[in-house]
Structure formats: C-alpha cells, structure tokens
PDB file of C-alpha atoms and ligand atoms in Angstrom:
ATOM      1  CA  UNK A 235      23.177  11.503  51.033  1.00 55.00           C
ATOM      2  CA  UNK A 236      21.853   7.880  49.607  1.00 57.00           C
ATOM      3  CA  UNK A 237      18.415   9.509  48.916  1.00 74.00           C
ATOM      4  CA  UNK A 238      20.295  13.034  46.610  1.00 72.00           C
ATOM      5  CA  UNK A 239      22.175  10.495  45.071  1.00 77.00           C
ATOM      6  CA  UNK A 240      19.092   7.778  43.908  1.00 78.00           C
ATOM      7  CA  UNK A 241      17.301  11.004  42.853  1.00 77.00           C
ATOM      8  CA  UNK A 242      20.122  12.238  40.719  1.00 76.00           C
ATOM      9  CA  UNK A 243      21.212   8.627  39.484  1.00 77.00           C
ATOM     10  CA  UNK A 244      17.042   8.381  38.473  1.00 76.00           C
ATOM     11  CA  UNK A 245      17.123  12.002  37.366  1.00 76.00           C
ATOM     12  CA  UNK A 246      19.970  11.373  34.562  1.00 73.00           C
ATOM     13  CA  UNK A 247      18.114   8.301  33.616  1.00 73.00           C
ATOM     14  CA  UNK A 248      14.653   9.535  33.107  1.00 77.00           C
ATOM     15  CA  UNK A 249      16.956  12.872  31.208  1.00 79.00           C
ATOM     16  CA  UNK A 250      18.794   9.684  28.569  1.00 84.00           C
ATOM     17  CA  UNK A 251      15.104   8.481  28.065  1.00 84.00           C
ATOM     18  CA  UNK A 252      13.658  11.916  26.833  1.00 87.00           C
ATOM     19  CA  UNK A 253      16.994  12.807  24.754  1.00 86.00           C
ATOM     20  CA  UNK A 254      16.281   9.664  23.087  1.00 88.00           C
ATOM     21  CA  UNK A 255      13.192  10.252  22.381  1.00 86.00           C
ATOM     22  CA  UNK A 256      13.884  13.534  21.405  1.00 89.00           C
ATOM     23  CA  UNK A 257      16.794  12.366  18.833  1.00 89.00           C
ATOM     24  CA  UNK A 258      14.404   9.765  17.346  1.00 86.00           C
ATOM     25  CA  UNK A 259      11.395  12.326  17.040  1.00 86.00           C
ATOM     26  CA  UNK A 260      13.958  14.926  15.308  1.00 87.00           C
ATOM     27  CA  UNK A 261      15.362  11.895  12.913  1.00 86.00           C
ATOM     28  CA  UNK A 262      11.571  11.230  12.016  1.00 84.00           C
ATOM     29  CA  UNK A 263      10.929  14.901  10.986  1.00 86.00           C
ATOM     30  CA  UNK A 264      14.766  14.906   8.831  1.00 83.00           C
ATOM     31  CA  UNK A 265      14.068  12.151   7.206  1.00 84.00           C
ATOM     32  CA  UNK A 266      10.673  13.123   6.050  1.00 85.00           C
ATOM     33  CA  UNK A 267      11.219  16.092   5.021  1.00 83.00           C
ATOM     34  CA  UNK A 268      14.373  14.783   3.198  1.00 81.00           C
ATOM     35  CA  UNK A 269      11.802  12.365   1.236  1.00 80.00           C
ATOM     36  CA  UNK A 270       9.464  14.436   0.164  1.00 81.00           C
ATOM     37  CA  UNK A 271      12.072  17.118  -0.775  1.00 83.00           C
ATOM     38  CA  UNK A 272      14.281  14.545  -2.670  1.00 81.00           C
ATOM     39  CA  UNK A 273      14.426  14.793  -6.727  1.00 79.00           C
ATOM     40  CA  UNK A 274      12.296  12.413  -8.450  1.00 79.00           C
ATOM     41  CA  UNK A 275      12.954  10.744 -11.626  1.00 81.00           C
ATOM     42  CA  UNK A 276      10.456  11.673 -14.241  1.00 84.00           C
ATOM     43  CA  UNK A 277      10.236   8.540 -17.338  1.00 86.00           C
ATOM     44  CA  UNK A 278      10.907  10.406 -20.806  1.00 85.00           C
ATOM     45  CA  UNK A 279       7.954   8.485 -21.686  1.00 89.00           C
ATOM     46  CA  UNK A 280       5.116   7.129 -19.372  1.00 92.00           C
ATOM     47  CA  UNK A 281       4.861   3.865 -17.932  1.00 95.00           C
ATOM     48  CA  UNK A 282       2.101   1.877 -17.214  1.00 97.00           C
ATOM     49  CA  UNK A 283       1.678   0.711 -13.878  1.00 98.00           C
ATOM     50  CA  UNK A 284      -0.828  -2.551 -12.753  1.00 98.00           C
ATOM     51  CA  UNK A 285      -2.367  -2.475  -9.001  1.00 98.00           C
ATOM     52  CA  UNK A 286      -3.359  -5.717  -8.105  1.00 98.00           C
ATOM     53  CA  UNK A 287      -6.016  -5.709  -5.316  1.00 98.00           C
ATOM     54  CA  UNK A 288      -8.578  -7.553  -3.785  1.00 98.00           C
ATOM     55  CA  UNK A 289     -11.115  -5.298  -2.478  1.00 97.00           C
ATOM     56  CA  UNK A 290     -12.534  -1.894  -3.633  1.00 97.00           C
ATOM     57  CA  UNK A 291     -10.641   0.337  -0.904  1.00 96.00           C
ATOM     58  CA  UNK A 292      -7.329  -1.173  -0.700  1.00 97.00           C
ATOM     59  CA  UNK A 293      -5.988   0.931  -3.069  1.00 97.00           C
ATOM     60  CA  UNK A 294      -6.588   3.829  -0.882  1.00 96.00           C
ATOM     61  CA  UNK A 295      -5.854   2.107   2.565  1.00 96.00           C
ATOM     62  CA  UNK A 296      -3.051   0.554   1.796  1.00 97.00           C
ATOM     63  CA  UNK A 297      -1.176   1.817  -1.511  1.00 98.00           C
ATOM     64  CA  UNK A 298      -1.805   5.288  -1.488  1.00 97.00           C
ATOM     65  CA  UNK A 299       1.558   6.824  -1.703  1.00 96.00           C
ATOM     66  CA  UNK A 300       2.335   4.283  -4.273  1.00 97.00           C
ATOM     67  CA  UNK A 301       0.008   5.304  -6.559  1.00 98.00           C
ATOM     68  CA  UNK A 302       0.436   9.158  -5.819  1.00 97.00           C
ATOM     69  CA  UNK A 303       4.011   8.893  -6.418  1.00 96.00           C
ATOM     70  CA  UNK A 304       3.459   6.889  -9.855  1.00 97.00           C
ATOM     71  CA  UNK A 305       0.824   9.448 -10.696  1.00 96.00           C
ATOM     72  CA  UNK A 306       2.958  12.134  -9.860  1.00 95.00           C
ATOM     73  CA  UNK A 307       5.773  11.259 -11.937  1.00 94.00           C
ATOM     74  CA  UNK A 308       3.165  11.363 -15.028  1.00 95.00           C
ATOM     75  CA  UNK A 309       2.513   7.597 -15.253  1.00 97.00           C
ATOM     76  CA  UNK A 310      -0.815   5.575 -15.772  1.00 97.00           C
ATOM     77  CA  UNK A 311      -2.102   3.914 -12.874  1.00 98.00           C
ATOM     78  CA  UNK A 312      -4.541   0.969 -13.412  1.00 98.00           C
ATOM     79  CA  UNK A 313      -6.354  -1.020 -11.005  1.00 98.00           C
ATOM     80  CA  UNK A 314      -7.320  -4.147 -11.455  1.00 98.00           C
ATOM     81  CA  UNK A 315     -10.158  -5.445  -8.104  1.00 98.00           C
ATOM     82  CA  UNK A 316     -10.639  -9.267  -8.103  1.00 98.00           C
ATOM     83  CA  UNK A 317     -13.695  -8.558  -6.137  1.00 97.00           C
ATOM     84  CA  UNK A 318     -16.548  -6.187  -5.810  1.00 95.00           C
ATOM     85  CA  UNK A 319     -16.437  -6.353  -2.218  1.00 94.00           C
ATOM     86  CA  UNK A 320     -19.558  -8.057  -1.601  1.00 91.00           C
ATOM     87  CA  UNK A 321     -19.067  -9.596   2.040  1.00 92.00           C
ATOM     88  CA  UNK A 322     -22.004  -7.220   3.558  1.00 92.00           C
ATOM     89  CA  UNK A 323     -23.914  -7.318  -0.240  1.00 91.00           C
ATOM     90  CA  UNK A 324     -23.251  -3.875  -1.121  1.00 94.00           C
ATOM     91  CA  UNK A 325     -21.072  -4.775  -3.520  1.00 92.00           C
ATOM     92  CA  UNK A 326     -22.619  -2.234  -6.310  1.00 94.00           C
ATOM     93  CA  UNK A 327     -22.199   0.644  -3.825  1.00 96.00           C
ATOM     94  CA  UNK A 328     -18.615   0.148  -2.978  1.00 96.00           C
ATOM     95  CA  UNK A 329     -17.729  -0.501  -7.118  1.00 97.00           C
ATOM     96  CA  UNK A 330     -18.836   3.322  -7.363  1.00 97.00           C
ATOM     97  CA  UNK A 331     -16.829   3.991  -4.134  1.00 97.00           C
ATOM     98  CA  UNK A 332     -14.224   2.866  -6.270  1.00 98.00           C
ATOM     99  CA  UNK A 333     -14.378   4.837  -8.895  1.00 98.00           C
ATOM    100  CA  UNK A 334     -14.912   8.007  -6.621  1.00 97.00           C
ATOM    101  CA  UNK A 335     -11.937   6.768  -4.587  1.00 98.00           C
ATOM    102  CA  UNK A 336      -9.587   6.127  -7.678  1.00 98.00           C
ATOM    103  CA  UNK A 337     -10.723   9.439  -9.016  1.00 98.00           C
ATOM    104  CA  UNK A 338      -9.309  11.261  -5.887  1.00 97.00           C
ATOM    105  CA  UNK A 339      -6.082   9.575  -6.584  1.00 97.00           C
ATOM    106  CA  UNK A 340      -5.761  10.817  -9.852  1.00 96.00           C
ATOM    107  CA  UNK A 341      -7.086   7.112 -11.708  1.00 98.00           C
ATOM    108  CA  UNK A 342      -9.362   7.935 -13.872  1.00 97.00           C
ATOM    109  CA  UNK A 343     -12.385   4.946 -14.342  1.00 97.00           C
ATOM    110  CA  UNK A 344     -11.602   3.617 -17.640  1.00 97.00           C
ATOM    111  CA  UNK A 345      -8.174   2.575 -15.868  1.00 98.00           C
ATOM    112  CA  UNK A 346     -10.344   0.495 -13.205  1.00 98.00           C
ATOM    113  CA  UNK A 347     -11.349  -3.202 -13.878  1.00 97.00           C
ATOM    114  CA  UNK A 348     -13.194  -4.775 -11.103  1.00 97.00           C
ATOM    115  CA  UNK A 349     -14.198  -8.623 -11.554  1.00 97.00           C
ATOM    116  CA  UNK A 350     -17.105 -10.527  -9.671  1.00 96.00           C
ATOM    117  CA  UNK A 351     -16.880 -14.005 -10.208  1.00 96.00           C
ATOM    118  CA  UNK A 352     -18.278 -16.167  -7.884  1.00 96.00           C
ATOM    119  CA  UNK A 353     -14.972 -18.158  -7.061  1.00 97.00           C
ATOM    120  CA  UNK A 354     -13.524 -15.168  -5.762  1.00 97.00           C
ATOM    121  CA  UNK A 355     -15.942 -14.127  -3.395  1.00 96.00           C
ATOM    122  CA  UNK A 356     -14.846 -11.503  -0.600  1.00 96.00           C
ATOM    123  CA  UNK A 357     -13.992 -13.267   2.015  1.00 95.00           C
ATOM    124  CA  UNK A 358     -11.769 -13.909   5.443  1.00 94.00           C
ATOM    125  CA  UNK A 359     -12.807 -17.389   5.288  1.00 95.00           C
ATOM    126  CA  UNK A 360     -13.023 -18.615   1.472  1.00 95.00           C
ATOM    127  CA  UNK A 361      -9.809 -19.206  -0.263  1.00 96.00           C
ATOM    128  CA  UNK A 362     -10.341 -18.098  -3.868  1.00 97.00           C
ATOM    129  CA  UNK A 363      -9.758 -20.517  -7.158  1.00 97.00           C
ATOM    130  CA  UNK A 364      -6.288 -20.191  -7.740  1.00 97.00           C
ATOM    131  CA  UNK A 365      -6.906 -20.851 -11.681  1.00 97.00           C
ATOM    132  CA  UNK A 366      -9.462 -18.456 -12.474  1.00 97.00           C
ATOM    133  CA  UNK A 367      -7.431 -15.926 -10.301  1.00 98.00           C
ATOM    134  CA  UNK A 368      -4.651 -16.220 -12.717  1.00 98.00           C
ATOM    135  CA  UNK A 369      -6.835 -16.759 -15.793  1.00 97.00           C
ATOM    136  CA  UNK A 370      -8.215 -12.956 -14.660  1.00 97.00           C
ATOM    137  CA  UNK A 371      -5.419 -11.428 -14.187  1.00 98.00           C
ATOM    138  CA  UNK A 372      -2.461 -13.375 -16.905  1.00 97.00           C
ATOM    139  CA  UNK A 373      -5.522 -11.813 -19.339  1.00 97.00           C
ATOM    140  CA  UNK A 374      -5.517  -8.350 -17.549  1.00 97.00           C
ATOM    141  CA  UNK A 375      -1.406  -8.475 -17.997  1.00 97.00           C
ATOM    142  CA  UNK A 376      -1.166  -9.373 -21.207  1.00 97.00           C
ATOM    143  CA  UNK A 377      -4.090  -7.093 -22.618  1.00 97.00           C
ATOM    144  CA  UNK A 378      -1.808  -4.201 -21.008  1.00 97.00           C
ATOM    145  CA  UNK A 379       1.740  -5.210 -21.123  1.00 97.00           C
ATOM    146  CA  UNK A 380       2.345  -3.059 -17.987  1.00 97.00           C
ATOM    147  CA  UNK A 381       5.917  -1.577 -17.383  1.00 96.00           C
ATOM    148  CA  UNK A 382       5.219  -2.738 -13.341  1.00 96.00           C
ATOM    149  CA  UNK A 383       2.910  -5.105 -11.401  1.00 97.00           C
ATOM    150  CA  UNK A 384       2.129  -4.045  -7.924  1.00 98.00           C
ATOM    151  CA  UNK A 385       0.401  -5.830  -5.140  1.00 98.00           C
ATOM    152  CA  UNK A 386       0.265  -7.453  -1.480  1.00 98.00           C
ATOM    153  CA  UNK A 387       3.161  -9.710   0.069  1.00 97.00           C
ATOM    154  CA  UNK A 388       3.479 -13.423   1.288  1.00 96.00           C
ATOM    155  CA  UNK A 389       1.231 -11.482   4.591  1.00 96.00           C
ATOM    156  CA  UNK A 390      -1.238  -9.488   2.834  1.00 96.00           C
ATOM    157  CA  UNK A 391      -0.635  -6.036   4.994  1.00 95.00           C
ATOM    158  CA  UNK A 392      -3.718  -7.060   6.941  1.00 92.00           C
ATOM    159  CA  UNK A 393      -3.543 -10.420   6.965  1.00 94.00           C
ATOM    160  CA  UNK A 394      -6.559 -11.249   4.380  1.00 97.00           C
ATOM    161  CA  UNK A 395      -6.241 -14.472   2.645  1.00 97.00           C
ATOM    162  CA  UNK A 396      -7.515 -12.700  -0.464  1.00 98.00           C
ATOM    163  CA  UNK A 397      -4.651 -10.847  -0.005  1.00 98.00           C
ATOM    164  CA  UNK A 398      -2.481 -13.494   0.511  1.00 98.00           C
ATOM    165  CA  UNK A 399      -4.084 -15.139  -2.659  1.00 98.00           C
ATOM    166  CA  UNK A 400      -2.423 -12.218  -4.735  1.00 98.00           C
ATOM    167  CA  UNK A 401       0.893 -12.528  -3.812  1.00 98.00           C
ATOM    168  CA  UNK A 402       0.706 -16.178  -4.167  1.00 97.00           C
ATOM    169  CA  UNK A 403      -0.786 -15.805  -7.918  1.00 97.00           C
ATOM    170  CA  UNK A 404       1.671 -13.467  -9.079  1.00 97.00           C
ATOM    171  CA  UNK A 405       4.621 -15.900  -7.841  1.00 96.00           C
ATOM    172  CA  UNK A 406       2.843 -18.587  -9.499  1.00 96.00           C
ATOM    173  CA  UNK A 407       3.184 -16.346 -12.550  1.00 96.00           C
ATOM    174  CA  UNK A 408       6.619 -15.592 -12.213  1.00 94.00           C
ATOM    175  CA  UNK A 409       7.656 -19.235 -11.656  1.00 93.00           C
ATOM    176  CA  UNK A 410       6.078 -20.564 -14.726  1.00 93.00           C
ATOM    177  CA  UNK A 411       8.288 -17.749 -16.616  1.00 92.00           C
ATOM    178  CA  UNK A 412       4.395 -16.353 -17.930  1.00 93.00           C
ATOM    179  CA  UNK A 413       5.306 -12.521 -17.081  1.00 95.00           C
ATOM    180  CA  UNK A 414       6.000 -10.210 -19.725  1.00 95.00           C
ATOM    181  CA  UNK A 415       9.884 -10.018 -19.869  1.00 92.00           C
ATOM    182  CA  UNK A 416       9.408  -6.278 -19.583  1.00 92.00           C
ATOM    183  CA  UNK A 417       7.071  -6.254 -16.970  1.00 95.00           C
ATOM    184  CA  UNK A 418       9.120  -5.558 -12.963  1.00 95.00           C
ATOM    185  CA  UNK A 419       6.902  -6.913 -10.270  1.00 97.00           C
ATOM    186  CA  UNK A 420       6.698  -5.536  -6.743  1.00 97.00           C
ATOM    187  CA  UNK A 421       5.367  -6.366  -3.252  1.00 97.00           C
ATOM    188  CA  UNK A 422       4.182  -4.275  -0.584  1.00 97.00           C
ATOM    189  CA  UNK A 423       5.904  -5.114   2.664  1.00 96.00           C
ATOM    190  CA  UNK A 424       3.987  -5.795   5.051  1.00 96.00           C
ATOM    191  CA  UNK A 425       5.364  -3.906   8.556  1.00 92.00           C
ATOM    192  CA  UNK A 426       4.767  -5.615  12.109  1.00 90.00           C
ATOM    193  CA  UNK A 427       1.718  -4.352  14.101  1.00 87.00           C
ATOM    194  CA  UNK A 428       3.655  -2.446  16.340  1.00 86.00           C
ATOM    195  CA  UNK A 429       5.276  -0.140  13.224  1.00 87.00           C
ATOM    196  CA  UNK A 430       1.819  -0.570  11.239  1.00 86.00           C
ATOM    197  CA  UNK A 431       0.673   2.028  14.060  1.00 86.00           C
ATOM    198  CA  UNK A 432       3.662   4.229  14.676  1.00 84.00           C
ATOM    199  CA  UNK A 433       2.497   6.811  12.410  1.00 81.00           C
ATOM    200  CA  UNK A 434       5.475   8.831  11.127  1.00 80.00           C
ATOM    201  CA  UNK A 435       7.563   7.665  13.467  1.00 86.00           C
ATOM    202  CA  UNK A 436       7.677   4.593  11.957  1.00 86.00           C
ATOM    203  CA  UNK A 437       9.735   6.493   8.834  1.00 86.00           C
ATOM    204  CA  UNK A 438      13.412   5.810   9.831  1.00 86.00           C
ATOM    205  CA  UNK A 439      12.881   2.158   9.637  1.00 86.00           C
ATOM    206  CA  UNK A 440      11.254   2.179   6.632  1.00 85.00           C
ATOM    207  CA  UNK A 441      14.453   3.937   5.205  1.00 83.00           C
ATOM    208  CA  UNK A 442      16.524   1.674   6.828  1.00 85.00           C
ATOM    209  CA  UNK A 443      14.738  -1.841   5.670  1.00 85.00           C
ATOM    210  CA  UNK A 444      13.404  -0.684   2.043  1.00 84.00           C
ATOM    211  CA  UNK A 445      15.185   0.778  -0.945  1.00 83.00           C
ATOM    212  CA  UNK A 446      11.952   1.165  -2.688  1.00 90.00           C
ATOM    213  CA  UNK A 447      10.207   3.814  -0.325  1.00 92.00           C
ATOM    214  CA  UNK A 448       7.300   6.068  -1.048  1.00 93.00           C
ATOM    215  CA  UNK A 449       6.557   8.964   1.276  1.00 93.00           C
ATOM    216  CA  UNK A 450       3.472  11.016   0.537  1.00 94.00           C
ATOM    217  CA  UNK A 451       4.059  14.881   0.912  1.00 94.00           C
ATOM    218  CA  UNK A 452       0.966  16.918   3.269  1.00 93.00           C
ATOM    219  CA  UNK A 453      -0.878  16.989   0.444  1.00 95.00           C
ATOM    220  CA  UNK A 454      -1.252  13.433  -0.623  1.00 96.00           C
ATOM    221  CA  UNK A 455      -1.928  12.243   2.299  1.00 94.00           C
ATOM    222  CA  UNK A 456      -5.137  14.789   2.393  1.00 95.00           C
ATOM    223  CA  UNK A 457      -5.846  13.084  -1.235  1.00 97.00           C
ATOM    224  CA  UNK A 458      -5.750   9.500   0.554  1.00 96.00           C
ATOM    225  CA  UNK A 459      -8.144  10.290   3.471  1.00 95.00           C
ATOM    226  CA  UNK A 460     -10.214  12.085   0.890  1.00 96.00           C
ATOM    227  CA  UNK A 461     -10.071   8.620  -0.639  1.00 97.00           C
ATOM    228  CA  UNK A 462     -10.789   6.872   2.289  1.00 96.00           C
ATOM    229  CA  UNK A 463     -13.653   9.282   2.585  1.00 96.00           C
ATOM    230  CA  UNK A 464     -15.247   7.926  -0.997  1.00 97.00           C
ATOM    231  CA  UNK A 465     -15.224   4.828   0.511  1.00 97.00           C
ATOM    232  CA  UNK A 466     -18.045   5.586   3.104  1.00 95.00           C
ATOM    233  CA  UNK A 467     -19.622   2.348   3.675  1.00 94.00           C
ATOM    234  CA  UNK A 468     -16.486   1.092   5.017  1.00 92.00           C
ATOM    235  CA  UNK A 469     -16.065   4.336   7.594  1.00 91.00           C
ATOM    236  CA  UNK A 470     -16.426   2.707  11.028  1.00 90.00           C
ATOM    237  CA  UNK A 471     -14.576   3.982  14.036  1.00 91.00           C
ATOM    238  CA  UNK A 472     -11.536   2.028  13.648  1.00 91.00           C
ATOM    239  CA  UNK A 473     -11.163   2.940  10.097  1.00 89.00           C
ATOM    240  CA  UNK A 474     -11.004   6.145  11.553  1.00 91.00           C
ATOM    241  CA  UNK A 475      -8.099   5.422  14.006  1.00 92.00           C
ATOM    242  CA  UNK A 476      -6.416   3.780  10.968  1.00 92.00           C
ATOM    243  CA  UNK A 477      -6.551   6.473   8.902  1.00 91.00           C
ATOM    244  CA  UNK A 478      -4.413   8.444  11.756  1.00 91.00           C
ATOM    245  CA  UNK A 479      -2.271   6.257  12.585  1.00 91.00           C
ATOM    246  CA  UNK A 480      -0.945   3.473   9.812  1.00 93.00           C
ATOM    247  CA  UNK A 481       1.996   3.966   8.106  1.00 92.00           C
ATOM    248  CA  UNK A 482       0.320   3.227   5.180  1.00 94.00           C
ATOM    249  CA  UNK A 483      -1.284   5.724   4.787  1.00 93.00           C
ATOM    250  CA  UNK A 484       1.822   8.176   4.189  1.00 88.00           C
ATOM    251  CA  UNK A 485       4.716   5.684   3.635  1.00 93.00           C
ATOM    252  CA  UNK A 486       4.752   2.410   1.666  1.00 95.00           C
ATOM    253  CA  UNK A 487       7.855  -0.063   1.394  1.00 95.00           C
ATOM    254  CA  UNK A 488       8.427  -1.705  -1.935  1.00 96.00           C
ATOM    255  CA  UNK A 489       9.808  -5.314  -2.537  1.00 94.00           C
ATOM    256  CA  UNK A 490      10.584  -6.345  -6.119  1.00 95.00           C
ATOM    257  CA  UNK A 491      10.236 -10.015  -6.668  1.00 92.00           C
ATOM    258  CA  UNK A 492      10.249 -10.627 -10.685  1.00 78.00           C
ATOM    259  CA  UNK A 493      12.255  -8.738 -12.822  1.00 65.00           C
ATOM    260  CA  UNK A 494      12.183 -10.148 -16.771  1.00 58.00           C
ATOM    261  CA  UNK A 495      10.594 -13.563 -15.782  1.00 46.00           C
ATOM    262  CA  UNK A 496      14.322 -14.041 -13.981  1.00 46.00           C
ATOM    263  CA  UNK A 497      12.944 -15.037 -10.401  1.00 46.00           C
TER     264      UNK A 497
HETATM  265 ZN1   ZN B 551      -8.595  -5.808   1.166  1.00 79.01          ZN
END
C-alpha cells in the first residue's frame, strides 16, 4: 500500500509540473497574440527616430522590433554606426551589409551614417575615446534634432564594451543638460542569459518588467532574419542558434532615461 501511495503522491506531482507548464506556455501564446493585436498609436506627423549602435548588424540582432514598430507607425528611422566593423578587416563588406540589412527593415541608406575613426576601432578589448564618441554623435543629434534617441544599456545586451561605451556617452550627454529638450532618450534592457534564450517564452516577463515593449508580429520577425541574412559575413553557427532563440529578435524592452535634458 506504501508503494500505490509514493506512485500516486509522485504521480500528482509530476501532473502540478506539466499544468504549470502548460499555464505558462498558454500565458506566452495570450500575451503575444494580445501584443501584436493591440492598437497602435500612429503620430499625426512623423517623428524622427536616432539608433545609436556600434557595429553594422546590431541593428538587426538586437533592435529589430524596435525599429519595425517605429517604421510601422510611419516614422523615420536613422542609424547612426560608430564603427565599420572592422575587427576581421572586412569592414567595407559589412558597411554594404548594412545598407542591405537596413533596407530589409524598411531604412532606407541615406538614413544610415556609419563612422570609421580610428579611436573607435571595433573591439572587445579597446575602450573607445570617450570625446570623439560624443563629438560624433552631439554633431549627429544636433544636425537631426531627433524626436527619440535609442541605444544599448549600462550592459550592452551582449556585453561589448563598445556597447557599453554608448550608453555611457549618451548619459554623459544627458548630465551635461547637451540633449535637445525635445529629444526622449531610451535604453534597451538588457535581459539575463537565461531569458536572452527563452525564445517566446520569455514574453510574460517582458510585460511584467517593461512598459515600453515591442513585440514583432510573424512577419517582422521574417524581415529581421532576412536582415540577419544581409549580414552574411557574420553567419556562423551560433548566429544561427541566436537567431532562433533570443528574445531579441521578436521582443525588445525599452528604458527611458532622459526626457527634456531633466535626468
Ligand atoms: Zn555590436
């Protein structure tokens, strides 16, 4: 009678697991579907909208349904690369993997400004000159007078201290009261490694943690593999993996940090 008894007691227990499961799974599905079905706002008038990056194809890996849903809603998307990308010296074939890339995601190439300066090499190991990094991109702000500034967070998604750089640039900015008092200025969150590779089921806590969440429909999320496709030089095996299973590539979690120079 001990042994029926341990069977049922582990029976009901391995049961709880799978409805659990289950529940989450269902909750994942609901709350996509209630994203990408959800009304969206369309500006009277188009705004302009700055991506600050490091490398020709984080735009794609990383802010995809950013810039979809911007694009989407009928405003301009520029994006401004502080470096060409030249770690492995093919720099000049991943600018026009840019372009293609940016194309695919609806921005067309005069929108792109890519600079190669030789204090901002790309690099894991070189930390870029934090005064012609602002010098490039104070001029790139005030040439445009964007309506929103968009880039990496405090972590850099991936970690990269040219990442890192950005973030720490534009909050330099900010605290020197230098950003347009029009201009709103927004982080992407970086998620812990564990969520980074949940896929969609990492969608519920994204809701939960982020009040500034963009969910890319089917369809956009074809457009940002097609992307990540442009980008060919950079399509190693993991890439591959990535492109199935980050978050980023369907969800991204805003964070504003400036809003009219009032840190
Ligand atoms: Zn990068």
């Amino acid at each position: 009678m001990a042994g029926l008894s341990e069977i049922f007691e582990k029976y009901c227990q391995q049961s709880t697991l799978t409805g659990i499961v289950l529940i989450y799974f269902v909750t994942c599905i609901f709350t996509y579907f209630a994203f990408i079905w959800r009304k969206v706002k369309i500006p009277k008038f188009p705004r302009k909208i700055l991506l600050i990056t490091a490398h020709p194809d984080d735009e794609c890996m990383f802010f995809s349904p950013t810039v979809q849903a911007e694009t989407s809603k009928g405003n301009f998307v520029y994006v401004l690369c502080l470096s060409k990308g030249d770690y492995y010296k093919i720099g000049d074939k991943r600018t026009k993997e840019l372009i293609k890339s940016c194309s695919v995601l609806g921005i067309p190439e005069r929108n792109i400004r890519q600079v190669d300066h030789a204090k901002l090499p790309d690099s894991p190991s070189i930390d870029w000159d934090a005064e012609i990094l602002q010098k490039e991109i104070i001029a790139i702000i005030y040439g445009l007078q964007p309506n929103k500034v968009i880039t990496f967070d405090s972590n850099g998604v991936s970690g990269h201290i040219n990442h890192k750089a950005l973030y720490h640039c534009i909050q330099d900015i900010c605290g020197k009261n230098r950003m347009p008092r029009h201009t709103r200025v927004f982080v992407l969150k970086t998620t812990s490694i564990l969520r980074k590779y949940l896929s969609i089921l990492d969608l519920p806590l994204a809701y939960l943690t982020s009040k500034r969440t963009f969910v890319s429909t089917p369809l956009q999320t074809f457009y940002a593999w097609r992307a990540m496709f442009a980008h060919r030089s950079q399509l190693m095996w993991f890439r591959i993996l990535y492109l199935m299973f980050s978050n980023y590539m369907f969800v991204n979690s805003l964070q504003e940090v400036c809003h009219h120079g009032d840190c």
